Amino acid sequence: NFLLFDMTTHPLTNNNIKQRLIKKVQEAVLDKWVNDPHRMDKRLLALVYLAHASDVLENAFAPLLDEQYDLATKRVRQLLDLDPEVECMKANTNEGLWA
């Protein structure tokens, strides 16, 4: 877990904010999925990458149904498998996001 999520080293005391962040991560890879990282909201894309790097996606996806969980993890894997070098060279991209 990371600063935004509940854990002993970085406890998040405001449960409402925590639930909103979890919902945002879930929506980013389910309801609001656009199948193109360059068309995704940059903050949502960054949130997904940060949640993965912080090893909290498992907790964020835990309440999902099995099919939703599988789809969410598949889509995150698609994002993680992208080559940052290739993505930052594409037109109209945010190079800092892929650094």
Short mmCIF file of N, CA and C in Angstrom, two decimals:
data_model
loop_
_atom_site.label_atom_id
_atom_site.label_comp_id
_atom_site.label_asym_id
_atom_site.label_seq_id
_atom_site.Cartn_x
_atom_site.Cartn_y
_atom_site.Cartn_z
N ASN A 1 0.84 -1.19 0.00
CA ASN A 1 0.00 0.00 0.00
C ASN A 1 0.87 1.24 0.00
N PHE A 2 0.26 2.34 -0.38
CA PHE A 2 1.01 3.58 -0.53
C PHE A 2 0.29 4.68 0.21
N LEU A 3 0.82 5.86 0.18
CA LEU A 3 0.28 7.01 0.89
C LEU A 3 -1.22 7.19 0.67
N LEU A 4 -1.71 6.93 -0.52
CA LEU A 4 -3.12 7.15 -0.82
C LEU A 4 -4.01 6.02 -0.32
N PHE A 5 -3.43 4.92 0.04
CA PHE A 5 -4.20 3.76 0.45
C PHE A 5 -3.83 3.35 1.87
N ASP A 6 -4.70 2.65 2.51
CA ASP A 6 -4.56 2.30 3.92
C ASP A 6 -3.45 1.27 4.14
N MET A 7 -2.52 1.58 5.01
CA MET A 7 -1.50 0.63 5.44
C MET A 7 -0.86 1.16 6.71
N THR A 8 -0.13 0.30 7.38
CA THR A 8 0.43 0.69 8.66
C THR A 8 1.45 1.82 8.57
N THR A 9 2.26 1.84 7.53
CA THR A 9 3.29 2.87 7.45
C THR A 9 2.77 4.20 6.91
N HIS A 10 1.69 4.16 6.16
CA HIS A 10 1.09 5.38 5.62
C HIS A 10 -0.43 5.29 5.75
N PRO A 11 -0.94 5.37 6.95
CA PRO A 11 -2.39 5.19 7.10
C PRO A 11 -3.18 6.33 6.47
N LEU A 12 -4.25 5.97 5.81
CA LEU A 12 -5.16 6.95 5.24
C LEU A 12 -6.37 7.00 6.16
N THR A 13 -6.54 8.12 6.81
CA THR A 13 -7.60 8.21 7.82
C THR A 13 -8.95 8.58 7.24
N ASN A 14 -8.98 9.22 6.10
CA ASN A 14 -10.25 9.62 5.50
C ASN A 14 -10.70 8.52 4.54
N ASN A 15 -11.61 7.68 5.01
CA ASN A 15 -12.07 6.54 4.23
C ASN A 15 -12.83 6.97 2.97
N ASN A 16 -13.52 8.12 3.02
CA ASN A 16 -14.25 8.60 1.84
C ASN A 16 -13.30 8.88 0.68
N ILE A 17 -12.18 9.51 0.96
CA ILE A 17 -11.20 9.81 -0.08
C ILE A 17 -10.61 8.51 -0.62
N LYS A 18 -10.31 7.60 0.28
CA LYS A 18 -9.77 6.30 -0.14
C LYS A 18 -10.73 5.60 -1.09
N GLN A 19 -12.00 5.56 -0.76
CA GLN A 19 -13.00 4.90 -1.60
C GLN A 19 -13.14 5.59 -2.96
N ARG A 20 -13.05 6.91 -2.98
CA ARG A 20 -13.12 7.64 -4.25
C ARG A 20 -11.93 7.31 -5.14
N LEU A 21 -10.75 7.21 -4.55
CA LEU A 21 -9.56 6.86 -5.32
C LEU A 21 -9.65 5.45 -5.88
N ILE A 22 -10.12 4.53 -5.06
CA ILE A 22 -10.29 3.15 -5.51
C ILE A 22 -11.27 3.10 -6.68
N LYS A 23 -12.37 3.84 -6.54
CA LYS A 23 -13.37 3.87 -7.60
C LYS A 23 -12.79 4.47 -8.89
N LYS A 24 -11.97 5.51 -8.75
CA LYS A 24 -11.33 6.12 -9.93
C LYS A 24 -10.43 5.12 -10.65
N VAL A 25 -9.65 4.37 -9.89
CA VAL A 25 -8.76 3.37 -10.49
C VAL A 25 -9.59 2.30 -11.20
N GLN A 26 -10.64 1.83 -10.54
CA GLN A 26 -11.50 0.81 -11.14
C GLN A 26 -12.15 1.34 -12.42
N GLU A 27 -12.68 2.54 -12.38
CA GLU A 27 -13.34 3.12 -13.55
C GLU A 27 -12.35 3.35 -14.70
N ALA A 28 -11.13 3.70 -14.38
CA ALA A 28 -10.13 3.97 -15.41
C ALA A 28 -9.88 2.76 -16.29
N VAL A 29 -9.96 1.57 -15.71
CA VAL A 29 -9.68 0.36 -16.49
C VAL A 29 -10.94 -0.44 -16.83
N LEU A 30 -12.09 0.04 -16.40
CA LEU A 30 -13.34 -0.65 -16.73
C LEU A 30 -14.28 0.28 -17.50
N ASP A 31 -15.01 1.12 -16.81
CA ASP A 31 -16.05 1.96 -17.43
C ASP A 31 -15.49 3.03 -18.37
N LYS A 32 -14.35 3.60 -18.03
CA LYS A 32 -13.80 4.71 -18.82
C LYS A 32 -12.63 4.27 -19.70
N TRP A 33 -12.51 2.98 -19.93
CA TRP A 33 -11.41 2.45 -20.73
C TRP A 33 -11.57 2.87 -22.19
N VAL A 34 -10.52 3.44 -22.77
CA VAL A 34 -10.58 3.92 -24.15
C VAL A 34 -9.65 3.14 -25.08
N ASN A 35 -8.92 2.18 -24.55
CA ASN A 35 -8.04 1.30 -25.33
C ASN A 35 -6.91 2.05 -26.03
N ASP A 36 -6.62 3.24 -25.59
CA ASP A 36 -5.51 4.02 -26.13
C ASP A 36 -4.99 4.92 -25.01
N PRO A 37 -3.79 4.65 -24.51
CA PRO A 37 -3.29 5.43 -23.38
C PRO A 37 -3.14 6.92 -23.69
N HIS A 38 -3.03 7.27 -24.96
CA HIS A 38 -2.87 8.68 -25.32
C HIS A 38 -4.20 9.42 -25.29
N ARG A 39 -5.30 8.69 -25.26
CA ARG A 39 -6.62 9.31 -25.16
C ARG A 39 -7.16 9.25 -23.73
N MET A 40 -6.46 8.52 -22.86
CA MET A 40 -6.87 8.45 -21.46
C MET A 40 -6.59 9.77 -20.76
N ASP A 41 -7.39 10.06 -19.76
CA ASP A 41 -7.10 11.21 -18.90
C ASP A 41 -5.72 10.99 -18.28
N LYS A 42 -4.86 11.97 -18.42
CA LYS A 42 -3.46 11.82 -17.97
C LYS A 42 -3.36 11.54 -16.48
N ARG A 43 -4.24 12.16 -15.70
CA ARG A 43 -4.21 11.92 -14.25
C ARG A 43 -4.64 10.50 -13.92
N LEU A 44 -5.64 9.98 -14.64
CA LEU A 44 -6.07 8.61 -14.40
C LEU A 44 -4.98 7.62 -14.80
N LEU A 45 -4.34 7.88 -15.93
CA LEU A 45 -3.26 7.01 -16.38
C LEU A 45 -2.13 7.00 -15.35
N ALA A 46 -1.76 8.18 -14.88
CA ALA A 46 -0.71 8.28 -13.87
C ALA A 46 -1.13 7.59 -12.58
N LEU A 47 -2.39 7.72 -12.19
CA LEU A 47 -2.89 7.07 -10.98
C LEU A 47 -2.79 5.55 -11.09
N VAL A 48 -3.12 5.01 -12.26
CA VAL A 48 -3.03 3.56 -12.46
C VAL A 48 -1.57 3.11 -12.36
N TYR A 49 -0.66 3.84 -13.01
CA TYR A 49 0.76 3.48 -12.93
C TYR A 49 1.29 3.60 -11.50
N LEU A 50 0.91 4.66 -10.80
CA LEU A 50 1.36 4.82 -9.42
C LEU A 50 0.79 3.75 -8.50
N ALA A 51 -0.46 3.40 -8.71
CA ALA A 51 -1.08 2.35 -7.90
C ALA A 51 -0.37 1.02 -8.14
N HIS A 52 -0.02 0.76 -9.39
CA HIS A 52 0.72 -0.48 -9.69
C HIS A 52 2.10 -0.45 -9.03
N ALA A 53 2.81 0.66 -9.21
CA ALA A 53 4.15 0.77 -8.64
C ALA A 53 4.12 0.67 -7.12
N SER A 54 3.02 1.09 -6.52
CA SER A 54 2.87 1.03 -5.07
C SER A 54 2.32 -0.30 -4.60
N ASP A 55 2.03 -1.18 -5.54
CA ASP A 55 1.53 -2.53 -5.25
C ASP A 55 0.21 -2.51 -4.49
N VAL A 56 -0.72 -1.64 -4.93
CA VAL A 56 -2.03 -1.56 -4.28
C VAL A 56 -3.18 -1.88 -5.23
N LEU A 57 -2.88 -2.26 -6.46
CA LEU A 57 -3.95 -2.58 -7.40
C LEU A 57 -4.75 -3.80 -6.95
N GLU A 58 -4.07 -4.75 -6.37
CA GLU A 58 -4.76 -5.95 -5.87
C GLU A 58 -5.85 -5.56 -4.88
N ASN A 59 -5.54 -4.64 -3.99
CA ASN A 59 -6.54 -4.18 -3.02
C ASN A 59 -7.65 -3.39 -3.69
N ALA A 60 -7.30 -2.58 -4.69
CA ALA A 60 -8.31 -1.77 -5.38
C ALA A 60 -9.26 -2.64 -6.20
N PHE A 61 -8.75 -3.75 -6.72
CA PHE A 61 -9.58 -4.62 -7.55
C PHE A 61 -10.26 -5.73 -6.76
N ALA A 62 -9.92 -5.90 -5.50
CA ALA A 62 -10.48 -6.99 -4.69
C ALA A 62 -12.01 -7.01 -4.63
N PRO A 63 -12.69 -5.86 -4.53
CA PRO A 63 -14.16 -5.90 -4.44
C PRO A 63 -14.87 -6.21 -5.76
N LEU A 64 -14.13 -6.26 -6.86
CA LEU A 64 -14.75 -6.48 -8.17
C LEU A 64 -15.22 -7.92 -8.33
N LEU A 65 -16.19 -8.10 -9.22
CA LEU A 65 -16.61 -9.45 -9.61
C LEU A 65 -15.46 -10.11 -10.36
N ASP A 66 -15.47 -11.43 -10.44
CA ASP A 66 -14.37 -12.15 -11.08
C ASP A 66 -14.11 -11.69 -12.51
N GLU A 67 -15.17 -11.53 -13.30
CA GLU A 67 -15.00 -11.09 -14.69
C GLU A 67 -14.42 -9.68 -14.76
N GLN A 68 -14.91 -8.80 -13.90
CA GLN A 68 -14.39 -7.44 -13.86
C GLN A 68 -12.93 -7.43 -13.43
N TYR A 69 -12.61 -8.24 -12.43
CA TYR A 69 -11.24 -8.34 -11.93
C TYR A 69 -10.29 -8.78 -13.05
N ASP A 70 -10.70 -9.83 -13.77
CA ASP A 70 -9.87 -10.34 -14.86
C ASP A 70 -9.68 -9.29 -15.95
N LEU A 71 -10.75 -8.60 -16.30
CA LEU A 71 -10.67 -7.56 -17.33
C LEU A 71 -9.79 -6.40 -16.87
N ALA A 72 -9.95 -5.98 -15.63
CA ALA A 72 -9.16 -4.87 -15.09
C ALA A 72 -7.67 -5.22 -15.08
N THR A 73 -7.34 -6.41 -14.61
CA THR A 73 -5.93 -6.80 -14.56
C THR A 73 -5.35 -6.98 -15.97
N LYS A 74 -6.17 -7.46 -16.90
CA LYS A 74 -5.72 -7.59 -18.29
C LYS A 74 -5.39 -6.22 -18.88
N ARG A 75 -6.24 -5.25 -18.63
CA ARG A 75 -6.02 -3.91 -19.18
C ARG A 75 -4.82 -3.22 -18.54
N VAL A 76 -4.64 -3.43 -17.25
CA VAL A 76 -3.46 -2.87 -16.58
C VAL A 76 -2.21 -3.51 -17.18
N ARG A 77 -2.25 -4.80 -17.42
CA ARG A 77 -1.12 -5.50 -18.03
C ARG A 77 -0.82 -4.92 -19.41
N GLN A 78 -1.87 -4.60 -20.18
CA GLN A 78 -1.66 -3.97 -21.49
C GLN A 78 -0.91 -2.65 -21.35
N LEU A 79 -1.30 -1.86 -20.36
CA LEU A 79 -0.62 -0.58 -20.13
C LEU A 79 0.84 -0.80 -19.72
N LEU A 80 1.06 -1.76 -18.84
CA LEU A 80 2.41 -2.01 -18.33
C LEU A 80 3.32 -2.59 -19.41
N ASP A 81 2.74 -3.29 -20.37
CA ASP A 81 3.54 -3.89 -21.44
C ASP A 81 3.94 -2.90 -22.52
N LEU A 82 3.38 -1.69 -22.49
CA LEU A 82 3.75 -0.68 -23.48
C LEU A 82 5.21 -0.27 -23.29
N ASP A 83 5.88 0.01 -24.37
CA ASP A 83 7.26 0.46 -24.33
C ASP A 83 7.29 1.98 -24.18
N PRO A 84 7.76 2.49 -23.05
CA PRO A 84 7.78 3.95 -22.84
C PRO A 84 8.56 4.70 -23.91
N GLU A 85 9.63 4.09 -24.42
CA GLU A 85 10.43 4.74 -25.47
C GLU A 85 9.60 4.95 -26.73
N VAL A 86 8.81 3.97 -27.08
CA VAL A 86 7.96 4.07 -28.27
C VAL A 86 6.82 5.05 -28.03
N GLU A 87 6.21 4.96 -26.86
CA GLU A 87 5.04 5.80 -26.55
C GLU A 87 5.40 7.28 -26.50
N CYS A 88 6.57 7.62 -25.98
CA CYS A 88 6.93 9.04 -25.87
C CYS A 88 7.29 9.65 -27.21
N MET A 89 7.55 8.83 -28.21
CA MET A 89 7.88 9.33 -29.55
C MET A 89 6.64 9.59 -30.40
N LYS A 90 5.48 9.14 -29.95
CA LYS A 90 4.26 9.34 -30.73
C LYS A 90 3.84 10.80 -30.68
N ALA A 91 3.13 11.22 -31.72
CA ALA A 91 2.69 12.61 -31.82
C ALA A 91 1.71 12.97 -30.71
N ASN A 92 1.77 14.21 -30.27
CA ASN A 92 0.86 14.75 -29.26
C ASN A 92 0.85 13.95 -27.96
N THR A 93 2.01 13.51 -27.53
CA THR A 93 2.08 12.76 -26.29
C THR A 93 2.78 13.58 -25.21
N ASN A 94 2.55 13.21 -23.99
CA ASN A 94 3.19 13.86 -22.85
C ASN A 94 4.45 13.06 -22.53
N GLU A 95 5.60 13.55 -22.96
CA GLU A 95 6.85 12.81 -22.77
C GLU A 95 7.15 12.56 -21.30
N GLY A 96 6.81 13.51 -20.45
CA GLY A 96 7.07 13.36 -19.02
C GLY A 96 6.33 12.20 -18.41
N LEU A 97 5.16 11.92 -18.92
CA LEU A 97 4.37 10.80 -18.41
C LEU A 97 5.04 9.47 -18.70
N TRP A 98 5.73 9.38 -19.81
CA TRP A 98 6.36 8.12 -20.21
C TRP A 98 7.82 8.05 -19.81
N ALA A 99 8.34 9.06 -19.14
CA ALA A 99 9.75 9.07 -18.75
C ALA A 99 10.06 8.02 -17.71
#
